[in-house]
Coordinates of C-alpha atoms and ligand atoms in Angstrom, one line a residue:
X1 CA 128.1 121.1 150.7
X2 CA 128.0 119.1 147.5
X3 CA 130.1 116.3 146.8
X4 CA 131.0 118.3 143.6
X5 CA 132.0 121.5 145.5
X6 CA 133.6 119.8 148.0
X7 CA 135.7 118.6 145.7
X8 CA 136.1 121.7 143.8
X9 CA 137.3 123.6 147.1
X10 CA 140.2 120.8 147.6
X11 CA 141.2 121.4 144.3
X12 CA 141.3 125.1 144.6
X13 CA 143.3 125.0 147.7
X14 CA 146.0 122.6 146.9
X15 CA 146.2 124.4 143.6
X16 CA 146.6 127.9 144.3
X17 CA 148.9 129.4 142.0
X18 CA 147.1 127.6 139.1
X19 CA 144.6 129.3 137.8
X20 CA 144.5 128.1 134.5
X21 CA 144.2 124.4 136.0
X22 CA 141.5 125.3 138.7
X23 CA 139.4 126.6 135.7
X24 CA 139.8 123.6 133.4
X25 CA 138.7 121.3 136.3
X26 CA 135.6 123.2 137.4
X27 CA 134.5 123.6 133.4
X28 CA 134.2 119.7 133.8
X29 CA 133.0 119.0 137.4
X30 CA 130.3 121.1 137.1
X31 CA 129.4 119.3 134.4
X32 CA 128.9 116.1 136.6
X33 CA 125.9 116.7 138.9
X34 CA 123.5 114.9 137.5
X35 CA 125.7 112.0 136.8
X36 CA 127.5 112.0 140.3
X37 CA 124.2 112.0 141.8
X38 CA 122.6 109.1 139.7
X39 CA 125.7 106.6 140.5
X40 CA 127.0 107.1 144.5
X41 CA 129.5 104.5 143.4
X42 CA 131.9 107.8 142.1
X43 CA 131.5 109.3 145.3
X44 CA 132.4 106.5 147.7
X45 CA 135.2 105.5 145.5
X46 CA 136.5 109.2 145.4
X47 CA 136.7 109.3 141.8
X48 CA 136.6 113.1 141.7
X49 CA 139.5 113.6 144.1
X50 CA 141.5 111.0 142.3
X51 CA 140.9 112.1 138.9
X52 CA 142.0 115.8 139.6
X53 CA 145.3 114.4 141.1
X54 CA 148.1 113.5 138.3
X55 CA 149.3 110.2 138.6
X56 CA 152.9 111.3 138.0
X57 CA 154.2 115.4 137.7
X58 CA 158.0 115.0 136.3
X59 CA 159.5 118.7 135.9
X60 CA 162.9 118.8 135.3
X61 CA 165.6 120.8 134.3
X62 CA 166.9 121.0 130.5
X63 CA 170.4 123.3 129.9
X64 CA 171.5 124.0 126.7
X65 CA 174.3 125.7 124.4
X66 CA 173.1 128.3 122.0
X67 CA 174.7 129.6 119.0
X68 CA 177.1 132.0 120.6
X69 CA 178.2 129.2 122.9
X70 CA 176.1 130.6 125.5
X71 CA 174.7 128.3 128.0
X72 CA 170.8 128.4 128.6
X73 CA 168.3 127.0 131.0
X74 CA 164.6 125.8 130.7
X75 CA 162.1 124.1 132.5
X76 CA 160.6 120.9 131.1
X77 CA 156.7 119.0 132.4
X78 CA 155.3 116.1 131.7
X79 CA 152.3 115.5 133.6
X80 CA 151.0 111.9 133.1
X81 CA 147.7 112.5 134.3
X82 CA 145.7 109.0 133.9
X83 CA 146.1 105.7 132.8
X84 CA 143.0 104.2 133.3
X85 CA 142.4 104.0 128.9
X86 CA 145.5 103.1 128.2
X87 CA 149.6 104.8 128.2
X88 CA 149.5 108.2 128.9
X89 CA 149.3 110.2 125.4
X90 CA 149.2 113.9 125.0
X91 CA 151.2 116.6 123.2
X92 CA 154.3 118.6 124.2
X93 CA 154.1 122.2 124.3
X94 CA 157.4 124.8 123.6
X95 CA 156.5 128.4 124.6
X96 CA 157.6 130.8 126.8
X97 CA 154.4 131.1 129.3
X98 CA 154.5 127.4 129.5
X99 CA 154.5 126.6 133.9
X100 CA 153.1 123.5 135.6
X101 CA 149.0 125.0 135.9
X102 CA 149.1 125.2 132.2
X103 CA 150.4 121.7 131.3
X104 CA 148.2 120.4 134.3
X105 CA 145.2 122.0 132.4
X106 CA 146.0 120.5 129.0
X107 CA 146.6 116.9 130.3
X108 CA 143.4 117.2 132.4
X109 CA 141.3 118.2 129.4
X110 CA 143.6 115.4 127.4
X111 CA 142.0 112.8 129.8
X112 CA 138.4 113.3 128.4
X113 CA 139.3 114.7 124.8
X114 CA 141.3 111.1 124.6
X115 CA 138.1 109.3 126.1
X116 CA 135.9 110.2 123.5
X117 CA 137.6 109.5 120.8
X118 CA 136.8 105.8 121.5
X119 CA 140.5 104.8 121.1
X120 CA 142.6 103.4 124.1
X121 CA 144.8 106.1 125.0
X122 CA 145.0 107.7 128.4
X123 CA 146.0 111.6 129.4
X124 CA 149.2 113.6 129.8
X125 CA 150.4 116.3 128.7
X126 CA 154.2 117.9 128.6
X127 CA 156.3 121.0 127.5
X128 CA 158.9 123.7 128.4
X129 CA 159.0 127.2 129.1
X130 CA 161.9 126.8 125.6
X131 CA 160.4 130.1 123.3
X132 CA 161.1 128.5 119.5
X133 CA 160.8 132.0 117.8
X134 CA 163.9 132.9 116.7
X135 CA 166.2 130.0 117.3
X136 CA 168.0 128.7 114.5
X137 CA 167.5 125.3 113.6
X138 CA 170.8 124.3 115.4
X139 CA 169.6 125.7 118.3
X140 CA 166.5 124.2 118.2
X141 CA 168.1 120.5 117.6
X142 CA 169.9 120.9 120.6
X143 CA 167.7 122.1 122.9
X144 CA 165.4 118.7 121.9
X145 CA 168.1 116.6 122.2
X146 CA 168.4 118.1 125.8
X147 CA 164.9 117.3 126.5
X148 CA 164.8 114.0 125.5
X149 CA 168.4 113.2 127.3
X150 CA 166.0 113.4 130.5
X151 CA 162.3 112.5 129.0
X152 CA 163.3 109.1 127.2
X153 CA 163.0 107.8 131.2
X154 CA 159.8 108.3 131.1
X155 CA 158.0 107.6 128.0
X156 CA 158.1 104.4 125.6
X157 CA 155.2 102.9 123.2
X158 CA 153.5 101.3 125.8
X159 CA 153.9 103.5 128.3
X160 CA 153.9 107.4 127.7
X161 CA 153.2 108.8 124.0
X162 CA 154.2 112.3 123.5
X163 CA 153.3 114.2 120.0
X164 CA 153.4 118.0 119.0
X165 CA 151.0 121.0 120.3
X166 CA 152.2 124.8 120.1
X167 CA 155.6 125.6 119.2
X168 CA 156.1 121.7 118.5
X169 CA 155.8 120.4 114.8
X170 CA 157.5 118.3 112.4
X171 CA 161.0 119.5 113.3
X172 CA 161.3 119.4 116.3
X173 CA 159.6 115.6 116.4
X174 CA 161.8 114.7 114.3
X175 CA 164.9 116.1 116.5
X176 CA 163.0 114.7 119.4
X177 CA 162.5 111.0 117.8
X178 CA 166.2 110.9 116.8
X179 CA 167.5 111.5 120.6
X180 CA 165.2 109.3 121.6
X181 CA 166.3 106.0 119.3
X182 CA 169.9 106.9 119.8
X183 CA 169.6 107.0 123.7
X184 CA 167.8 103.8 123.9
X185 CA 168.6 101.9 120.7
X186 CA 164.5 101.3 119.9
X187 CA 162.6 102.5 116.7
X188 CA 159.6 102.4 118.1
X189 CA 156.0 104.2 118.4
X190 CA 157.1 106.6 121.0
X191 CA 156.3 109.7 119.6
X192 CA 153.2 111.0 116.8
X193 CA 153.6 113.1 114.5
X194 CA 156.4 111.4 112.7
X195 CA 157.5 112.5 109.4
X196 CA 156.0 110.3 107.1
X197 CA 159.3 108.1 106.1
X198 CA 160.2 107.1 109.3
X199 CA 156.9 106.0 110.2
X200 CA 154.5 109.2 110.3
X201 CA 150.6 108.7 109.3
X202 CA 149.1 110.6 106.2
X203 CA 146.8 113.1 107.9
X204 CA 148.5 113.9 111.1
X205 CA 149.8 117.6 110.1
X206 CA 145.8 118.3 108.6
X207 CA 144.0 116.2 111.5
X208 CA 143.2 118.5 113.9
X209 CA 142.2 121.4 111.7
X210 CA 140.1 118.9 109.8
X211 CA 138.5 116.9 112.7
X212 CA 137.6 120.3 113.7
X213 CA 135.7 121.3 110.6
X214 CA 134.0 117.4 110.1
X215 CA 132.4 118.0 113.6
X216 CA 131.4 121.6 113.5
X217 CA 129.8 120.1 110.4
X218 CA 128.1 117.5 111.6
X219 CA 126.6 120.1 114.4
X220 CA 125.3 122.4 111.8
X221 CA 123.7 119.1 109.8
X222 CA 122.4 118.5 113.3
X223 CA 120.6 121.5 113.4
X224 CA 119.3 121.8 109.7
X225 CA 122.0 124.1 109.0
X226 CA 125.3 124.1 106.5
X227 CA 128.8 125.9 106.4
X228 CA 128.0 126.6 102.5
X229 CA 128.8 130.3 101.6
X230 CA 129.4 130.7 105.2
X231 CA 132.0 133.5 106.3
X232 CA 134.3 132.1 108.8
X233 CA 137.3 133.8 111.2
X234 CA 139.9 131.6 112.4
X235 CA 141.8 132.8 115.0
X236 CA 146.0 131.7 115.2
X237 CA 147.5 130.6 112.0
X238 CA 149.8 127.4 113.3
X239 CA 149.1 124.2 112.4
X240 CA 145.3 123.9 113.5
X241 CA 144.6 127.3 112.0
X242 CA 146.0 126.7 108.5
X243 CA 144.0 123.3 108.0
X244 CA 140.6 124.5 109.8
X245 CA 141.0 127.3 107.4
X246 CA 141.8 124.5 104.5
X247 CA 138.7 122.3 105.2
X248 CA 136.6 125.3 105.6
X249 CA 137.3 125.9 102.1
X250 CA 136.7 122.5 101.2
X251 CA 133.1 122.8 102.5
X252 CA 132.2 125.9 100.6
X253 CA 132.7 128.0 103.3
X254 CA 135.1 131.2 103.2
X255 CA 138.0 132.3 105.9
X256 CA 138.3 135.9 105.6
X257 CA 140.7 136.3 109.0
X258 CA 143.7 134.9 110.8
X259 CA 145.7 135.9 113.4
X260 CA 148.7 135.3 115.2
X261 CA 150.2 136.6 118.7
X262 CA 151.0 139.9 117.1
X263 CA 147.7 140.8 115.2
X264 CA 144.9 139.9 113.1
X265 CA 144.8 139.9 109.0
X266 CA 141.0 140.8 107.5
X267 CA 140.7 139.4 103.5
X268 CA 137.3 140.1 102.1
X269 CA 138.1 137.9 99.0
X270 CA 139.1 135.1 101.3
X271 CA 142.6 134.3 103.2
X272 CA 144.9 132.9 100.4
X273 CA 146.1 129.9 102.3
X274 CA 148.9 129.3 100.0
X275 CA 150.7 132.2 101.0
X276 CA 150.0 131.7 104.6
X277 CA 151.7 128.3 104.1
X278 CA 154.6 129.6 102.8
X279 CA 155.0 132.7 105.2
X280 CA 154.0 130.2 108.5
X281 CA 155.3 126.7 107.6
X282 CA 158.0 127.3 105.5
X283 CA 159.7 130.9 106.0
X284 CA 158.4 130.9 109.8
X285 CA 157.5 135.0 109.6
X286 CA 154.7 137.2 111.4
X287 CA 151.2 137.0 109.4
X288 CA 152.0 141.3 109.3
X289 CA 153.5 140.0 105.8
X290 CA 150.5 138.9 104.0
X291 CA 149.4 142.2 103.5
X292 CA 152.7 143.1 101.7
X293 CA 151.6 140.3 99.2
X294 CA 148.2 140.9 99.0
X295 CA 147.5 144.8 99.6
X296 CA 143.7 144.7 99.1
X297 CA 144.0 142.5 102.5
X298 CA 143.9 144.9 106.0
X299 CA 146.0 144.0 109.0
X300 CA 145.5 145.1 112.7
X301 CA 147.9 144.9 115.6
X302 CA 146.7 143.0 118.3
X303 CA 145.0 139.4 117.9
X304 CA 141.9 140.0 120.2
X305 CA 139.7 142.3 117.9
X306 CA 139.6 139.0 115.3
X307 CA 136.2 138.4 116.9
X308 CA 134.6 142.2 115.8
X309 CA 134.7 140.8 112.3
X310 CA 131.3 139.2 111.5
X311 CA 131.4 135.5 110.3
X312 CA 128.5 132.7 110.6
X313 CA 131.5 130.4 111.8
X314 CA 134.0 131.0 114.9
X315 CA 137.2 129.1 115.0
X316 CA 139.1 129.8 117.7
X317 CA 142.8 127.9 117.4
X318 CA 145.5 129.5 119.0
X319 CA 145.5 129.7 122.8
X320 CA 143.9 129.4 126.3
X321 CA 141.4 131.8 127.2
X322 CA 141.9 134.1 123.7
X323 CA 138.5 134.6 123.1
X324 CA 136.8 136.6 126.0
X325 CA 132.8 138.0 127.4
X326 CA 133.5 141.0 124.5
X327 CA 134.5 138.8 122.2
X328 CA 131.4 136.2 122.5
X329 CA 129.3 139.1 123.2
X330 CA 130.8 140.9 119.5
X331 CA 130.5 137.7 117.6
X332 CA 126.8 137.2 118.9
X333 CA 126.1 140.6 118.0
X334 CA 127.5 139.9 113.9
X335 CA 124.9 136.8 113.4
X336 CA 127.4 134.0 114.6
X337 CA 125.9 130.7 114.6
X338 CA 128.6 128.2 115.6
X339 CA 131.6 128.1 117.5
X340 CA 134.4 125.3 117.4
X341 CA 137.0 125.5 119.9
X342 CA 140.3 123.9 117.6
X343 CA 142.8 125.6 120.3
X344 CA 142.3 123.9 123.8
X345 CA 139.9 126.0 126.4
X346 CA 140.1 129.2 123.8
X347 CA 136.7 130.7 125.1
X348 CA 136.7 132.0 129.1
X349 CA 134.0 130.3 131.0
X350 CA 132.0 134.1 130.8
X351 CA 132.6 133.6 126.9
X352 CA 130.8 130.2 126.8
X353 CA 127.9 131.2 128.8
X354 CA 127.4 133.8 126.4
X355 CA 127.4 131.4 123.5
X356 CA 125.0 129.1 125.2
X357 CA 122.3 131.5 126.1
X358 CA 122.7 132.9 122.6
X359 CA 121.9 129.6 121.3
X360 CA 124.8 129.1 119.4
X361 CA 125.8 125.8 118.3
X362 CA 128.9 125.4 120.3
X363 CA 131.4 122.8 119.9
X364 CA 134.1 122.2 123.2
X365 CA 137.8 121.8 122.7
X366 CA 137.8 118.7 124.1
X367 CA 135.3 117.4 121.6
X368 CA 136.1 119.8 118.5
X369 CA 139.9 119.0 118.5
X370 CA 139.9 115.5 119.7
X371 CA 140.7 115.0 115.8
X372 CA 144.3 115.3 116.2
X373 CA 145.2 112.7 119.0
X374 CA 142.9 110.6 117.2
X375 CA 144.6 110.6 114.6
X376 CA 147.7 110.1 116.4
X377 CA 146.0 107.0 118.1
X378 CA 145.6 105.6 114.2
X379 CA 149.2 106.5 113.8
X380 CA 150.0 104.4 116.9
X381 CA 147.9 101.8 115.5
X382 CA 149.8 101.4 112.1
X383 CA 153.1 101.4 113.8
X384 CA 151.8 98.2 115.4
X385 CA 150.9 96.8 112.1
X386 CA 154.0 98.0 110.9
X387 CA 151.9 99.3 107.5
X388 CA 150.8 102.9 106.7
X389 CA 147.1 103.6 105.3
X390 CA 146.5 105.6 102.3
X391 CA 145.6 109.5 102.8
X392 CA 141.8 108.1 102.3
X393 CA 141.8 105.5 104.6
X394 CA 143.0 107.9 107.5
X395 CA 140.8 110.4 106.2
X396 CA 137.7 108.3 106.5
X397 CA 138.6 107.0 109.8
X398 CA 139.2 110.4 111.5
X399 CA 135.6 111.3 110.2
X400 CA 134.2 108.9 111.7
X401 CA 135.3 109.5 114.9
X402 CA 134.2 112.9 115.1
X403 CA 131.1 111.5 113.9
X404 CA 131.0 109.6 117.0
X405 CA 132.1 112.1 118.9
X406 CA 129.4 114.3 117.7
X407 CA 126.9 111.5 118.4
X408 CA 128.2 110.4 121.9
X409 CA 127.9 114.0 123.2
X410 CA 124.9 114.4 121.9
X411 CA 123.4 111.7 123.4
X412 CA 124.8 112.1 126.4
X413 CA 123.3 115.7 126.9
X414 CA 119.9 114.2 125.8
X415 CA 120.1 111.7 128.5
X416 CA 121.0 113.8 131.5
X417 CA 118.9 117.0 130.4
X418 CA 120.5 119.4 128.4
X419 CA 119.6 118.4 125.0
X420 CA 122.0 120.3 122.5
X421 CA 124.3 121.5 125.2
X422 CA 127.6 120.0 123.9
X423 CA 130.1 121.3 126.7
X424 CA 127.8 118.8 129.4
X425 CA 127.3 116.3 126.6
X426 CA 131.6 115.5 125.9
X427 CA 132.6 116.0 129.5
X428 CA 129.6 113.5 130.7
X429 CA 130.5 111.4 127.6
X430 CA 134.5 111.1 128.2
X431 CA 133.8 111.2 132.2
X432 CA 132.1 108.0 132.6
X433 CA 134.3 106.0 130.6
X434 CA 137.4 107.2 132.5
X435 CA 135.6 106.8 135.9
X436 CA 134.4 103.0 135.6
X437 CA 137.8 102.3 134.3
X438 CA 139.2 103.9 137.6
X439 CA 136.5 101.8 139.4
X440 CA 137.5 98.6 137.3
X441 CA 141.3 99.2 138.3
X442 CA 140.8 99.2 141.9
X443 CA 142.3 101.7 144.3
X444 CA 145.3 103.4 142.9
Ligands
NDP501 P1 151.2 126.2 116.5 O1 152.4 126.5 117.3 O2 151.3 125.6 115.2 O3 150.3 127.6 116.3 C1 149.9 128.3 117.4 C2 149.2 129.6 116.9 O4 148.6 130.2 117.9 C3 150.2 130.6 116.2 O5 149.5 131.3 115.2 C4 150.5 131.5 117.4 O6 151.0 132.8 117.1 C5 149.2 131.5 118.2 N1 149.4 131.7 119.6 C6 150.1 130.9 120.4 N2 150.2 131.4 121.7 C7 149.5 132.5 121.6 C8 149.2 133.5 122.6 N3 149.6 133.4 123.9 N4 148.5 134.6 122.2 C9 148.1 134.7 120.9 N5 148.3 133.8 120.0 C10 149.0 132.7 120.3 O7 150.2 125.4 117.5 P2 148.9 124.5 117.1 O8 148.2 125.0 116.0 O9 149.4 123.1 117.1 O10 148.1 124.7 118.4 C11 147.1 125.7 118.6 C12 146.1 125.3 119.6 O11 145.5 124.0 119.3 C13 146.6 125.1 121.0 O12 145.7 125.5 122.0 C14 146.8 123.6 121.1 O13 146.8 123.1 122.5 C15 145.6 123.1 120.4 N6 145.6 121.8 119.8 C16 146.6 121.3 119.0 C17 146.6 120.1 118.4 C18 147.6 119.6 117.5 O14 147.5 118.5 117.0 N7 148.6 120.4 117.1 C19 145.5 119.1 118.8 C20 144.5 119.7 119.6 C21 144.6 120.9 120.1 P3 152.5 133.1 117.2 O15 153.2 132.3 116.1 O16 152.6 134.6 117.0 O17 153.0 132.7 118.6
2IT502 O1 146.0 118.9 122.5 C1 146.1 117.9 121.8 O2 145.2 117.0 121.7 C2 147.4 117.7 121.1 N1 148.2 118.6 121.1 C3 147.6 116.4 120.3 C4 148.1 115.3 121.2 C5 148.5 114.1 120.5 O3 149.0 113.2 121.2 O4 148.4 113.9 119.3

């Protein structure tokens, strides 16, 4: 047996009730053949077995009082995967399927996303099983404060840097920061995704969406190609959604659908962002609503037929595993001719495949939403400075790292023979820098 399968079968078997986790690390260590076989080093220093083992799984319990006086009980994760780049950094995620194989998956793909984005940050990732929807804010402030009571052990600036991901945005940052400071007495880089006068960066809340756009951009430049006049379907409408869908616009392109959990929204003329804003960011209702306010629009219940509309440009940023074989199959069919993954392992593996055979430029997660933790990194790196950069400044740095991104996966396929495949090219590309840091370290 390979070294890679060997691996693989430990993994499965010590992980069995994590399906989610199991198909996050074989996406990436089958990715590794060519590189595993041309440096034996990996092997005898079982890099593969350590890198698929968490350094440190915290799960703990978080009680709290709701509005009635009720008392209520989640279950809070933070995995803090690997260190070997530097303190553990990765977002915290508040939704009701959250369990340990799902946060295990995201700070696994958190390890390599964080890699390639050249900056030194290692991987972890952390949430709660908490559902947001419907709390008041009260509720919501409490049930962070809760959190924190027990997280604040475990993180600091130098040490663990947790930031937002589904169900976690401004607000609840903020509730999270100011349990934090008050527990330990420290203002301090802790947390990304700051509001911007208690030491937030300009271009956190956009980063992601825009990272996303910037390399799906420089993919299609790649390939003689441009996102001008192009019709594009983004799927979710949270925070990576709405600014995919802005810098789509920005690019002369057109989003004509979004979703969320409870169905999709079709707008010929073009989503009017503005209103999605409002309804999502500020009023916090179902995306049903937009076609109250704009009747020529169409909705459908149910979020998975987003991918029968045709579109030149795929965007899939809501969840795990939302975009499926019929789906890829569906979008192929309608003339797609790139995909960028904003939500974390969106596509199944049988979705991928049928991308790649297709030929369509394809753009992983962990290289096509690396934008936001980058950006959090430059957030990091301001705090240090204690000074903020202009919207510009951040702006132009975040492009150039998908730039490089873009580049360093690119490469990377080229050199170990799969020119243009970018799902080998980012996990060879974050891989080796993680596993010569391991070797580096010594045996830990
Ligand atoms: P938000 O909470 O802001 O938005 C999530 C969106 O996805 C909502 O529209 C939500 O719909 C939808 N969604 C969530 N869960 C499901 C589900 N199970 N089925 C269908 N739709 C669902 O989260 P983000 O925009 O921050 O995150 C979206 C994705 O992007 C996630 O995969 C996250 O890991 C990834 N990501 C986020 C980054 C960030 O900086 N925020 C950085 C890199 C990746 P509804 O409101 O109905 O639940
Ligand atoms: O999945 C991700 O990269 C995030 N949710 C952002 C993490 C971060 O630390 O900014």
């Amino acid at each position: 047996m390979s070294y890679i399968d060997s691996v693989l079968q430990i993994v499965e078997q010590k992980n069995q009730a994590q399906p989610e986790f199991i198909q996050a690390v074989n996406e990436v260590l089958c990715s590794l053949k060519p590189v595993v076989d041309k440096h034996p080093e990996y092997k005898d220093a079982k890099i593969l077995e350590r890198i698929t083992e968490p350094e440190r799984q915290l799960i703990f319990r978080v009680a709290w009082q709701d509005d009635n006086g009720e008392y209520q009980v989640n279950r809070g994760y933070r995995i803090e995967f690997n260190s070997a780049l530097g303190p553990y950094k990765g977002g915290l995620r508040f939704h009701p399927s959250v369990n340990l194989g799902i946060i295990k998956f995201l700070g696994f793909e958190q390890l390599f996303k964080n890699s390639l984005t050249t900056l030194p940050i290692g991987g972890a990732k952390g949430g709660c099983d908490f559902d947001p929807k419907g709390k008041s804010d009260s509720e919501v402030m409490r049930f962070c404060q809760s959190f924190m009571t027990e997280l604040y052990r475990h993180i600091g600036a130098d040490t663990d840097v947790p930031a937002g991901d589904i169900g976690v945005g401004a607000r609840e940052i903020g509730y999270l920061f100011g349990q934090y400071k008050r527990i330990t007495n420290r203002f301090e880089s802790v947390l990304t995704g700051k509001g911007l006068n208690w030491g937030g960066s300009l271009v956190r809340t956009e980063a992601t969406g825009y990272g996303l756009v910037y390399l799906i951009d420089e993919m299609l430049k790649g390939a003689k190609k441009s996102m001008e006049g192009a019709a594009c379907v983004v799927s979710g409408s949270g925070n990576v959604a709405i600014y995919a869908a802005q810098k789509v616009a920005h690019l002369g392109a057109k989003c004509v659908a979004m979703s969320d959990s409870g169905g999709y929204i079709y707008d010929s003329e073009g989503i009017k962002l503005k209103t999605i804003q409002q309804l999502k960011e500020v009023e916090r209702k179902r995306i049903s609503e937009y076609v109250k306010i704009h009747p020529k629009a169409k909705y459908v219940e149910g979020c998975r037929g987003i991918w029968t509309i045709p579109c030149k440009i795929a965007l899939p940023c809501a969840t795990q595993n939302e975009l499926d074989f019929e789906g890829a199959k569906s979008l192929v069919k309608n003339g797609v001719i790139a995909v960028g993954e904003g939500a974390n392992m969106p596509s199944t593996p049988e979705a991928v495949e049928v991308f790649l055979k297709a030929g369509v430029l394809f753009g992983p997660g962990k290289a096509a939403n690396a934008g936001g933790v980058a950006t959090s990194g430059l957030e990091m790196q301001q705090n240090d400075m204690r000074m903020s950069w202009s919207f510009e400044e951040v702006d132009k740095r975040l492009k150039e790292i998908m730039q490089r991104i873009y580049q360093a996966s690119s490469s990377a396929a080229e050199e170990y023979g799969c020119p243009g495949n970018f799902v080998v090219g980012a996990n060879i590309a974050g891989f080796v820098k993680v596993a010569n840091s391991m070797l580096d370290h010594g045996l830990m």
